[in-house]
mmCIF file of C-alpha atoms in Angstrom:
data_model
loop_
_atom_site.group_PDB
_atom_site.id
_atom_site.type_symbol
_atom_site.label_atom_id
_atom_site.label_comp_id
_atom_site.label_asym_id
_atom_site.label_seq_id
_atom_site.Cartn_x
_atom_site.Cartn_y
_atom_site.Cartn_z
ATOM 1 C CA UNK Q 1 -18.958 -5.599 26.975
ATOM 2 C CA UNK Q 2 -18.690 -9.816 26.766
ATOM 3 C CA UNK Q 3 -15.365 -10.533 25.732
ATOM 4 C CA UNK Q 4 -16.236 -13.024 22.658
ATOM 5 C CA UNK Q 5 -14.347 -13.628 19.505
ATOM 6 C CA UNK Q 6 -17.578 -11.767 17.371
ATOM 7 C CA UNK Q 7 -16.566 -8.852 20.048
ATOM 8 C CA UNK Q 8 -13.248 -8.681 19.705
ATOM 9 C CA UNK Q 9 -13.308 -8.601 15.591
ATOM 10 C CA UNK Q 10 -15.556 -5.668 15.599
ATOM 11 C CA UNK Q 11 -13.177 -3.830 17.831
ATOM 12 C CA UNK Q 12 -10.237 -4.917 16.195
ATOM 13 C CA UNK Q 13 -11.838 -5.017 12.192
ATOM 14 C CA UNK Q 14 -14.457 -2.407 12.606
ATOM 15 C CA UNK Q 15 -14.484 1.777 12.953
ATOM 16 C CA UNK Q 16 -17.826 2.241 12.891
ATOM 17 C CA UNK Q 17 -18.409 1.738 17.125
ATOM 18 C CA UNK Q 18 -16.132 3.871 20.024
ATOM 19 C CA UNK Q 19 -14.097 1.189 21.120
ATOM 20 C CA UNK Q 20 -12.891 -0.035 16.984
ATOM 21 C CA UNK Q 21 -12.177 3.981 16.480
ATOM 22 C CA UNK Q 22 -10.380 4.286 19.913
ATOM 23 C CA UNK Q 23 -8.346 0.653 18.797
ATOM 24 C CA UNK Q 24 -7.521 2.264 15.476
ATOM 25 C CA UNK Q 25 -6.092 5.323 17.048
ATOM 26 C CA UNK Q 26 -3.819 3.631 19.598
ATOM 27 C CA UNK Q 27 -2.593 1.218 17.091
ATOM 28 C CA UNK Q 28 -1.430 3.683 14.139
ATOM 29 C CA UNK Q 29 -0.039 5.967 17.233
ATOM 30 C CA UNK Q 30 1.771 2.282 18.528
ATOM 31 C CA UNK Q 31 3.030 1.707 14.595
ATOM 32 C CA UNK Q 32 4.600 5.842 14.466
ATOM 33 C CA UNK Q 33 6.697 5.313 17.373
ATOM 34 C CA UNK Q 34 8.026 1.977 16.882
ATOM 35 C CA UNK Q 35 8.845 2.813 12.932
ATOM 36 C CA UNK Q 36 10.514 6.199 14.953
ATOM 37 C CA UNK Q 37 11.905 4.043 16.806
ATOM 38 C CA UNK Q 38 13.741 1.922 14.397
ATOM 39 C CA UNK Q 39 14.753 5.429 12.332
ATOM 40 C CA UNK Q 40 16.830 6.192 15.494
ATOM 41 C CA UNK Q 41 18.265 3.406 16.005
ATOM 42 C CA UNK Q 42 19.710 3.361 13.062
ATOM 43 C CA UNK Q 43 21.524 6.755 13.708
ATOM 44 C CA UNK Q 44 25.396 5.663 14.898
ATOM 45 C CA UNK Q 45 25.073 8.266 17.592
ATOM 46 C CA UNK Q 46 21.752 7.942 18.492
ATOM 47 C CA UNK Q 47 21.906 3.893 18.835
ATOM 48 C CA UNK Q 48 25.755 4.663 21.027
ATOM 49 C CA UNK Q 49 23.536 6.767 23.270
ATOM 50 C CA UNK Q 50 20.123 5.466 23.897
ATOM 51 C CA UNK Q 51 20.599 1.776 22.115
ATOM 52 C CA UNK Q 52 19.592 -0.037 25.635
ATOM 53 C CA UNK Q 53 16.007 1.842 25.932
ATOM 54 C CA UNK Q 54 15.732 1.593 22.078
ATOM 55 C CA UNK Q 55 16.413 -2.357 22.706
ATOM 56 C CA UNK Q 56 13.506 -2.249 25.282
ATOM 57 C CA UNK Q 57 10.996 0.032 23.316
ATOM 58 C CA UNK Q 58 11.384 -2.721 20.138
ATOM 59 C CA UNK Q 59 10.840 -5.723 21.989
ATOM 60 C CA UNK Q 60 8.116 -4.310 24.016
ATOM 61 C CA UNK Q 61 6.328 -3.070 20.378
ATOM 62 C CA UNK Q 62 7.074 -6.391 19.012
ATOM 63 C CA UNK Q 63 5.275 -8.480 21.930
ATOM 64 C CA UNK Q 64 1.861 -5.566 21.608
ATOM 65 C CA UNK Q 65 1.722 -6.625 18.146
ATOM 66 C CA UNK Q 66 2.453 -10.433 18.230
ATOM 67 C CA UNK Q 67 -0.457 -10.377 20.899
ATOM 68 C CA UNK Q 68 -2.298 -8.218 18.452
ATOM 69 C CA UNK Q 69 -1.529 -10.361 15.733
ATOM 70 C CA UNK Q 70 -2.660 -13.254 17.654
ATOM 71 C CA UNK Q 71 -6.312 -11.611 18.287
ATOM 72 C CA UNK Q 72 -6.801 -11.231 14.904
ATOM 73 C CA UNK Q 73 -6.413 -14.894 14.084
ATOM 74 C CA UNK Q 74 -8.395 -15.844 16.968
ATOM 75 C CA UNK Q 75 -11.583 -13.725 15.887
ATOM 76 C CA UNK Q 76 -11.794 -14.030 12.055
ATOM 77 C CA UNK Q 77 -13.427 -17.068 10.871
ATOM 78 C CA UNK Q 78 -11.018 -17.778 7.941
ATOM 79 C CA UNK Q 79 -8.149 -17.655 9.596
ATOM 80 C CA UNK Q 80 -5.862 -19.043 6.663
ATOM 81 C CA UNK Q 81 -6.785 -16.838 4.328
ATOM 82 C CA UNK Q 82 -6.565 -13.774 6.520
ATOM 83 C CA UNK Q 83 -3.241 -15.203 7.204
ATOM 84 C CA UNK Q 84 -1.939 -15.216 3.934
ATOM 85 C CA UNK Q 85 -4.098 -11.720 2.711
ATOM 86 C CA UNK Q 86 -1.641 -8.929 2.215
ATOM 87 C CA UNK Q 87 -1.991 -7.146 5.756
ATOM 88 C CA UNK Q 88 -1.616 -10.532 7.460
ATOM 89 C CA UNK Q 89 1.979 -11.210 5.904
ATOM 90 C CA UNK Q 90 2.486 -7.260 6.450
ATOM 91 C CA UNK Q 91 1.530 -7.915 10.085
ATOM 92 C CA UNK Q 92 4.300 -11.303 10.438
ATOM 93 C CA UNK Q 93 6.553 -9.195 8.405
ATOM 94 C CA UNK Q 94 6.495 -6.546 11.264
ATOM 95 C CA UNK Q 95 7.029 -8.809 14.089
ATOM 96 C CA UNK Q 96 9.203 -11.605 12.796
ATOM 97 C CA UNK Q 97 12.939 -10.065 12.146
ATOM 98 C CA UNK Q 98 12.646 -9.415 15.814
ATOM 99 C CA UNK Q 99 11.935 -12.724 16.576
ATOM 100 C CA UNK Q 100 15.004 -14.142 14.385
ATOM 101 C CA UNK Q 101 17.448 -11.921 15.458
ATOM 102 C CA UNK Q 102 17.742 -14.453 18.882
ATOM 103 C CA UNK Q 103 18.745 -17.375 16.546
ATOM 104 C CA UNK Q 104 21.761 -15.454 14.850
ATOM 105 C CA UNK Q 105 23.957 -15.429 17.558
ATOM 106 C CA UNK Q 106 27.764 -15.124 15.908
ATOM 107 C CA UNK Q 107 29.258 -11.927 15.603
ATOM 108 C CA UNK Q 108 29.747 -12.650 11.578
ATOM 109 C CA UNK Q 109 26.146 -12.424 10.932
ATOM 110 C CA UNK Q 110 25.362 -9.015 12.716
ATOM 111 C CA UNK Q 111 24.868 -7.225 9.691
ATOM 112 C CA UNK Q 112 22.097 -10.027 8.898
ATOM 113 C CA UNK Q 113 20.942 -9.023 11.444
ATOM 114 C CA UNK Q 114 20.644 -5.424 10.606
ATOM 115 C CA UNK Q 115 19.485 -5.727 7.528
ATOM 116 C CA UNK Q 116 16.297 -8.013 9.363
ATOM 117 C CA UNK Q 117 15.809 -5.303 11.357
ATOM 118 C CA UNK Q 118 15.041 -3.110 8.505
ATOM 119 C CA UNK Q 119 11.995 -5.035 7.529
ATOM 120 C CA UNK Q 120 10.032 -3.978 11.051
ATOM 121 C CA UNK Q 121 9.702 -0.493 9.188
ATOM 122 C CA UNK Q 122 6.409 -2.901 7.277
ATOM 123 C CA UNK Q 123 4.579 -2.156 10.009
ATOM 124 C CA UNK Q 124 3.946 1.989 8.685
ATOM 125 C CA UNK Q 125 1.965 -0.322 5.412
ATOM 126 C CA UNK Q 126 -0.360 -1.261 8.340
ATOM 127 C CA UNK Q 127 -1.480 2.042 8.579
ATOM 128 C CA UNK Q 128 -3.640 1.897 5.223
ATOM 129 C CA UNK Q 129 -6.350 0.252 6.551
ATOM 130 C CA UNK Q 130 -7.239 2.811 8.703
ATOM 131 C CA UNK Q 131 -7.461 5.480 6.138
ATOM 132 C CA UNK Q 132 -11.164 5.836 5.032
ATOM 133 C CA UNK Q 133 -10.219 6.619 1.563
ATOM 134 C CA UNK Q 134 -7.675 4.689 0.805
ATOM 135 C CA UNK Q 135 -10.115 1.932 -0.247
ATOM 136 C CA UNK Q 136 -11.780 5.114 -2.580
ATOM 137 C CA UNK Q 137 -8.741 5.389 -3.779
ATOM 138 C CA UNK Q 138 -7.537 2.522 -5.145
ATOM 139 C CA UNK Q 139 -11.067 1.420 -6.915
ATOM 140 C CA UNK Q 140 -10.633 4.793 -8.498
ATOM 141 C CA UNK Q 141 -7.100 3.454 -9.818
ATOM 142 C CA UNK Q 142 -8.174 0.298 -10.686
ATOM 143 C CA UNK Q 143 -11.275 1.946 -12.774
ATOM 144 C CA UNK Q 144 -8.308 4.266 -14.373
ATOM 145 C CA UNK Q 145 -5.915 1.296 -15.572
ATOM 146 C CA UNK Q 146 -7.023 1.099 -19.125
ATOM 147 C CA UNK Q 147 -7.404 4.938 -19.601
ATOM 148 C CA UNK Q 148 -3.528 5.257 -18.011
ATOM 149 C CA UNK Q 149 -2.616 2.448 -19.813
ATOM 150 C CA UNK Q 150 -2.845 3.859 -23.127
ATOM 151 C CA UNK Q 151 -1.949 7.138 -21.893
ATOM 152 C CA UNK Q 152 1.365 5.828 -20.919
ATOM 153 C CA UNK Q 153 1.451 3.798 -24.693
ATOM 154 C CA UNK Q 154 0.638 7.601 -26.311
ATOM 155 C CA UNK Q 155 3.535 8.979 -24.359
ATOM 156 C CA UNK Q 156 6.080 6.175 -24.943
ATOM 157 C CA UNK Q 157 5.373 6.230 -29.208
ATOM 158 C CA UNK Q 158 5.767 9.934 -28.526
ATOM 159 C CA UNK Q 159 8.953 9.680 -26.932
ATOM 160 C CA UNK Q 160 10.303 7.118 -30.004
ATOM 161 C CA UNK Q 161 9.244 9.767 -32.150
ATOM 162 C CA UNK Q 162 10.745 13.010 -30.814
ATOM 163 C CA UNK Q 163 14.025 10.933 -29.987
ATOM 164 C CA UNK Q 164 14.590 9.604 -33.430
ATOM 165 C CA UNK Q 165 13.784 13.424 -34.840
ATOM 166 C CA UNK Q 166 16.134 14.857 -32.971
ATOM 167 C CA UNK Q 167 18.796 12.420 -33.620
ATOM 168 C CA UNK Q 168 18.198 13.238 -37.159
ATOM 169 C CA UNK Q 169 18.198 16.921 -36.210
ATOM 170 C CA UNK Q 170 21.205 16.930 -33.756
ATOM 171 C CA UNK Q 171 23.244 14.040 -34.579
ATOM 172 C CA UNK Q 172 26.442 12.909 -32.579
ATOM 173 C CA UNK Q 173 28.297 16.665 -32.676
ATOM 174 C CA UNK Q 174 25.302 17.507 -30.034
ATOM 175 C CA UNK Q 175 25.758 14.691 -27.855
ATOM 176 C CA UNK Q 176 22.862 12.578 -29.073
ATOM 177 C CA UNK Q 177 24.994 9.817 -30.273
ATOM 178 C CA UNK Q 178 22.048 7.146 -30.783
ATOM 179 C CA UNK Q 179 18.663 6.590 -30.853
ATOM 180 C CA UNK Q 180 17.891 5.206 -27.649
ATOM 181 C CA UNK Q 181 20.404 7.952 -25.987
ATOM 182 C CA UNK Q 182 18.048 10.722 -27.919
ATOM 183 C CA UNK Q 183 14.821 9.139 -26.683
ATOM 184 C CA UNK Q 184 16.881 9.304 -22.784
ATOM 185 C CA UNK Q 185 16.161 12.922 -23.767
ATOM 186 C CA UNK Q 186 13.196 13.195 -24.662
ATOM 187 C CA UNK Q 187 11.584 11.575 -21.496
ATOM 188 C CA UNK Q 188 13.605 13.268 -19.088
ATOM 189 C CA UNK Q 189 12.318 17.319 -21.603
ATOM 190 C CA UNK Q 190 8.504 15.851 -22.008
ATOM 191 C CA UNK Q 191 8.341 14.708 -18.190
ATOM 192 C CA UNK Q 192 9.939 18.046 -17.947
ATOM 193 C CA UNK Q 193 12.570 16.824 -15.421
ATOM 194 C CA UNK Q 194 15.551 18.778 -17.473
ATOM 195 C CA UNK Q 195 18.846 17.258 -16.347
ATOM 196 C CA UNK Q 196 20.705 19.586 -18.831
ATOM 197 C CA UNK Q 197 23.160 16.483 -19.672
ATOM 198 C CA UNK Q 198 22.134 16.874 -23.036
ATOM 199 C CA UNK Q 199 21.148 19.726 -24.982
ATOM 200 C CA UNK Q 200 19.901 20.351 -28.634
ATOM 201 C CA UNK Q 201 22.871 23.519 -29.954
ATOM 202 C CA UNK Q 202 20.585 23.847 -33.362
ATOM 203 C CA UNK Q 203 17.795 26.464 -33.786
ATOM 204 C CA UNK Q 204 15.691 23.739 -35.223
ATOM 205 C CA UNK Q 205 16.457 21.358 -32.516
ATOM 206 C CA UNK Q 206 16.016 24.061 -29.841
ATOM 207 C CA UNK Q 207 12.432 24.749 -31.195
ATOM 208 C CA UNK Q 208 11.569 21.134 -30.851
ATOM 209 C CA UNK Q 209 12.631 20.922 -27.538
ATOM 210 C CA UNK Q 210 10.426 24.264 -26.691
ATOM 211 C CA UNK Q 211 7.628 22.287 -28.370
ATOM 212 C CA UNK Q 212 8.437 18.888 -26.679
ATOM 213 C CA UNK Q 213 8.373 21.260 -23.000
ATOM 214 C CA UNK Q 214 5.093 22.964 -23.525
ATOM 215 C CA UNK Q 215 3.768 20.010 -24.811
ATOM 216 C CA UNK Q 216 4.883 17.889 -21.380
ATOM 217 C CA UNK Q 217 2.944 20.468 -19.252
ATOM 218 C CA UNK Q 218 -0.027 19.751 -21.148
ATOM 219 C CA UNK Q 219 0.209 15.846 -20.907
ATOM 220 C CA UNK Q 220 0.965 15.947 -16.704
ATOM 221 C CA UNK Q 221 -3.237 17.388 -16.803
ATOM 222 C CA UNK Q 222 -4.368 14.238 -18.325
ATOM 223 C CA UNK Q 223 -3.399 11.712 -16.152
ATOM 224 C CA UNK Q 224 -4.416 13.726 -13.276
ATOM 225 C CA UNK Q 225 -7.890 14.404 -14.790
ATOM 226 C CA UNK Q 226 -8.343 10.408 -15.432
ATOM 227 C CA UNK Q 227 -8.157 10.002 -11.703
ATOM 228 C CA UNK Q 228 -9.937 12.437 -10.511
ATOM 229 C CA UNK Q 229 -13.088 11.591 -12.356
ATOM 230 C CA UNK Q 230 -12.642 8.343 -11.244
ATOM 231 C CA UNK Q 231 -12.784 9.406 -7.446
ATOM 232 C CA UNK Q 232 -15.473 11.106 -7.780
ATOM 233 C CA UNK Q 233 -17.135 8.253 -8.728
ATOM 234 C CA UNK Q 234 -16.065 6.268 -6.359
ATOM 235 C CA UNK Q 235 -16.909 8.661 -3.627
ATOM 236 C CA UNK Q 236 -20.400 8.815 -4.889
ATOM 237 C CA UNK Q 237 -20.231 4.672 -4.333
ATOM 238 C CA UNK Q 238 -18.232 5.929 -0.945
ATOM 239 C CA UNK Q 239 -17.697 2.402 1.012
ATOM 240 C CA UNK Q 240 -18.353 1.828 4.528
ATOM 241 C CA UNK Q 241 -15.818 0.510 7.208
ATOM 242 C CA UNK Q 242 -17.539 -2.787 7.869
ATOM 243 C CA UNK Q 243 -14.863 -5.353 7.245
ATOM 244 C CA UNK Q 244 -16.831 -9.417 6.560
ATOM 245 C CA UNK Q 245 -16.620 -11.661 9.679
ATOM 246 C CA UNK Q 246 -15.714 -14.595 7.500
ATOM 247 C CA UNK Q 247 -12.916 -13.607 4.844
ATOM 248 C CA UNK Q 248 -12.271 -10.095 5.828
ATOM 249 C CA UNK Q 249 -12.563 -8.040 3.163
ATOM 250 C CA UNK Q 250 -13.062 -4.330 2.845
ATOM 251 C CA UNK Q 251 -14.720 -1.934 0.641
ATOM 252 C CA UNK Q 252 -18.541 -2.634 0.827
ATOM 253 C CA UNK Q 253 -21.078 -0.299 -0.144
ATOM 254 C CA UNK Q 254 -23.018 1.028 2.569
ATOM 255 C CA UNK Q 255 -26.567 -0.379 1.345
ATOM 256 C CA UNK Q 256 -24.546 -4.310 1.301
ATOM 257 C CA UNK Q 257 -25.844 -6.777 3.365
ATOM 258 C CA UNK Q 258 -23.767 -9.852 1.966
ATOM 259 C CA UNK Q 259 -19.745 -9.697 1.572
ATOM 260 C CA UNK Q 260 -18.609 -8.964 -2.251
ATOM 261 C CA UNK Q 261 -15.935 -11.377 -1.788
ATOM 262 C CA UNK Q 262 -17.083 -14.970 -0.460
ATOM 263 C CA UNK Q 263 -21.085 -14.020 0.137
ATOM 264 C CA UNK Q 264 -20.908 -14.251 4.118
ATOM 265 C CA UNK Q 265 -23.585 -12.448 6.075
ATOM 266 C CA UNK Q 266 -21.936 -9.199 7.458
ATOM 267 C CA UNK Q 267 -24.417 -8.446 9.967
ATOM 268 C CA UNK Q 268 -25.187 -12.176 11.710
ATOM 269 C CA UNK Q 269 -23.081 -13.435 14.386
ATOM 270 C CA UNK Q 270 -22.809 -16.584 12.320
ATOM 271 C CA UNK Q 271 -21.958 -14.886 9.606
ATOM 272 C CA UNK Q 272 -20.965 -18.134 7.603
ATOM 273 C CA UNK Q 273 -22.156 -18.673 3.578
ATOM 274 C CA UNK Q 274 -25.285 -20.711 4.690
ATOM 275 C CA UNK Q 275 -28.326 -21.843 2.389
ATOM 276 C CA UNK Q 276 -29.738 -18.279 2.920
ATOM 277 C CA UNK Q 277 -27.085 -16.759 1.255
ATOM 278 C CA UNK Q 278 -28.168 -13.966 -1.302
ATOM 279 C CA UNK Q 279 -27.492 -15.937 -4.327
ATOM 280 C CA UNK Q 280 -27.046 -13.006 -6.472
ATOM 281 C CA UNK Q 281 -24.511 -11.629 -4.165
ATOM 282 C CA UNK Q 282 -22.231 -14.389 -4.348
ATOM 283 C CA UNK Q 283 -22.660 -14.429 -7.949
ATOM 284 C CA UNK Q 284 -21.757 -10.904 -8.279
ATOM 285 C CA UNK Q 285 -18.905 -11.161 -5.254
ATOM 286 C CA UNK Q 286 -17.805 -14.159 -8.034
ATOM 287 C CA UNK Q 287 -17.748 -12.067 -10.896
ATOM 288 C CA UNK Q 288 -15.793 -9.427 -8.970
ATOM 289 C CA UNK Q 289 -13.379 -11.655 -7.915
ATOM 290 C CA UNK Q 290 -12.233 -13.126 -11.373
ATOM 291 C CA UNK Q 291 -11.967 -9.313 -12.479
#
């Protein structure tokens, strides 16, 4: 295999070929152990123990994945706005506390120090982007926001509404002393959560309450049913793992030949917006974008 940069992006941005898949694996397995890693260090005993080896096993994580980190600026095209994408500052934000922790050197600023350390445990977000479906899954979200959105508006006017009953119902003897404390209750009974802090003593109140239960078992379905129609259409439009040599987006359709996002060739080893650019495909990768 020639070791060029178009090489090394399809091993390190593609799954489709053995060498991408086999990259993938060792990577997540790399980003388990160190996140273990920094789980047992924080445990007093553990870190007393084994805080030496632990010492050892972050640095020598944190040098794989600045080297890593490196590659993938080296082989993508845009490298600025990979950079500044959402897994590039999750990638710096995995590798950097490490890094600062040598310029705080006074004993006053160790728990800085610890609480920089905390931030290595970015590196599990990495993981995402080696799920298959987790680009299914969050078009199907996206395609759900209006439905949940007034889903969630039903539920809240629902919520004003059974809290203000009851406070007429109940009133202050029961513990709903106001309003806002009443509608407190009537999240936590319709979500059907039940902290018990607060309880209708009424046989009228009691029977809204049943109603207000029954009725939160029914409501959970709905959102649930939003989402999953949504997948399934998404899986029918089920995306490939080709990621575009130029910006590096995600989440085209298997029949694309052009990037949805800047219009790049994803096949050529180019791969630049040139005049031969499918003019409809950067017109629709423009409309997407503004969505």
């Amino acid at each position: 295999m020639t070791f060029n940069k178009e090489t090394v992006r399809i091993v390190i941005f593609e799954a489709n070929t053995p060498a991408g898949r086999l990259f993938d694996v060792a990577l997540i397995y790399c980003i388990l152990i160190s996140v273990v890693a920094v789980m047992l260090d924080s445990v007093a005993g553990i870190e007393a123990r084994y805080g030496e080896l632990l010492y050892v096993v972050e640095w020598f994580f944190t040098i794989l994945f600045t080297i890593e980190y490196g590659l993938r600026l080296w082989c993508i095209q845009d490298t600025k706005r990979y950079a500044r994408s959402f897994f590039g500052v999750v990638d710096l934000l995995g590798i950097l506390p490490t890094y600062l922790s040598l310029l705080v050197m006074n004993s006053q600023y160790l728990l800085v120090i610890r609480i920089l350390r905390v931030l290595r445990v970015f590196r599990v977000l990495r993981m995402v982007r080696y799920v298959g479906e987790a680009q299914m899954l969050t078009d199907a979200l996206k395609a759900s926001r209006r439905k949940i959105v007034v889903f969630i508006s039903t539920v809240m006017a629902l919520v004003v509404i059974f809290g203000s009953l009851m406070y007429l119902i109940e009133g202050s003897e029961s513990g709903f002393t106001s309003i806002p404390k009443s509608i407190y209750w009537a999240v936590i009974t319709l979500t059907t959560v039940g902290f018990g802090d607060i309880a209708p003593a009424t046989p009228l109140g009691q029977a809204l309450a049943t109603m207000i239960m029954i009725m939160g078992y029914g409501i959970i379905a709905v959102p649930t049913g939003i989402v999953t129609m949504e997948l399934t259409e998404a899986h029918r439009r089920s995306a490939n793992t080709r990621t575009c040599p130029v910006c590096s987006a995600e989440g085209h359709i298997r029949e694309a030949t052009y990037c949805w996002r800047c219009g790049g060739h994803l096949f050529r080893d180019d791969a630049g917006p040139t005049e031969d650019t499918n003019p409809a495909a950067a017109a629709d990768a423009a409309d997407h974008s503004t969505q």
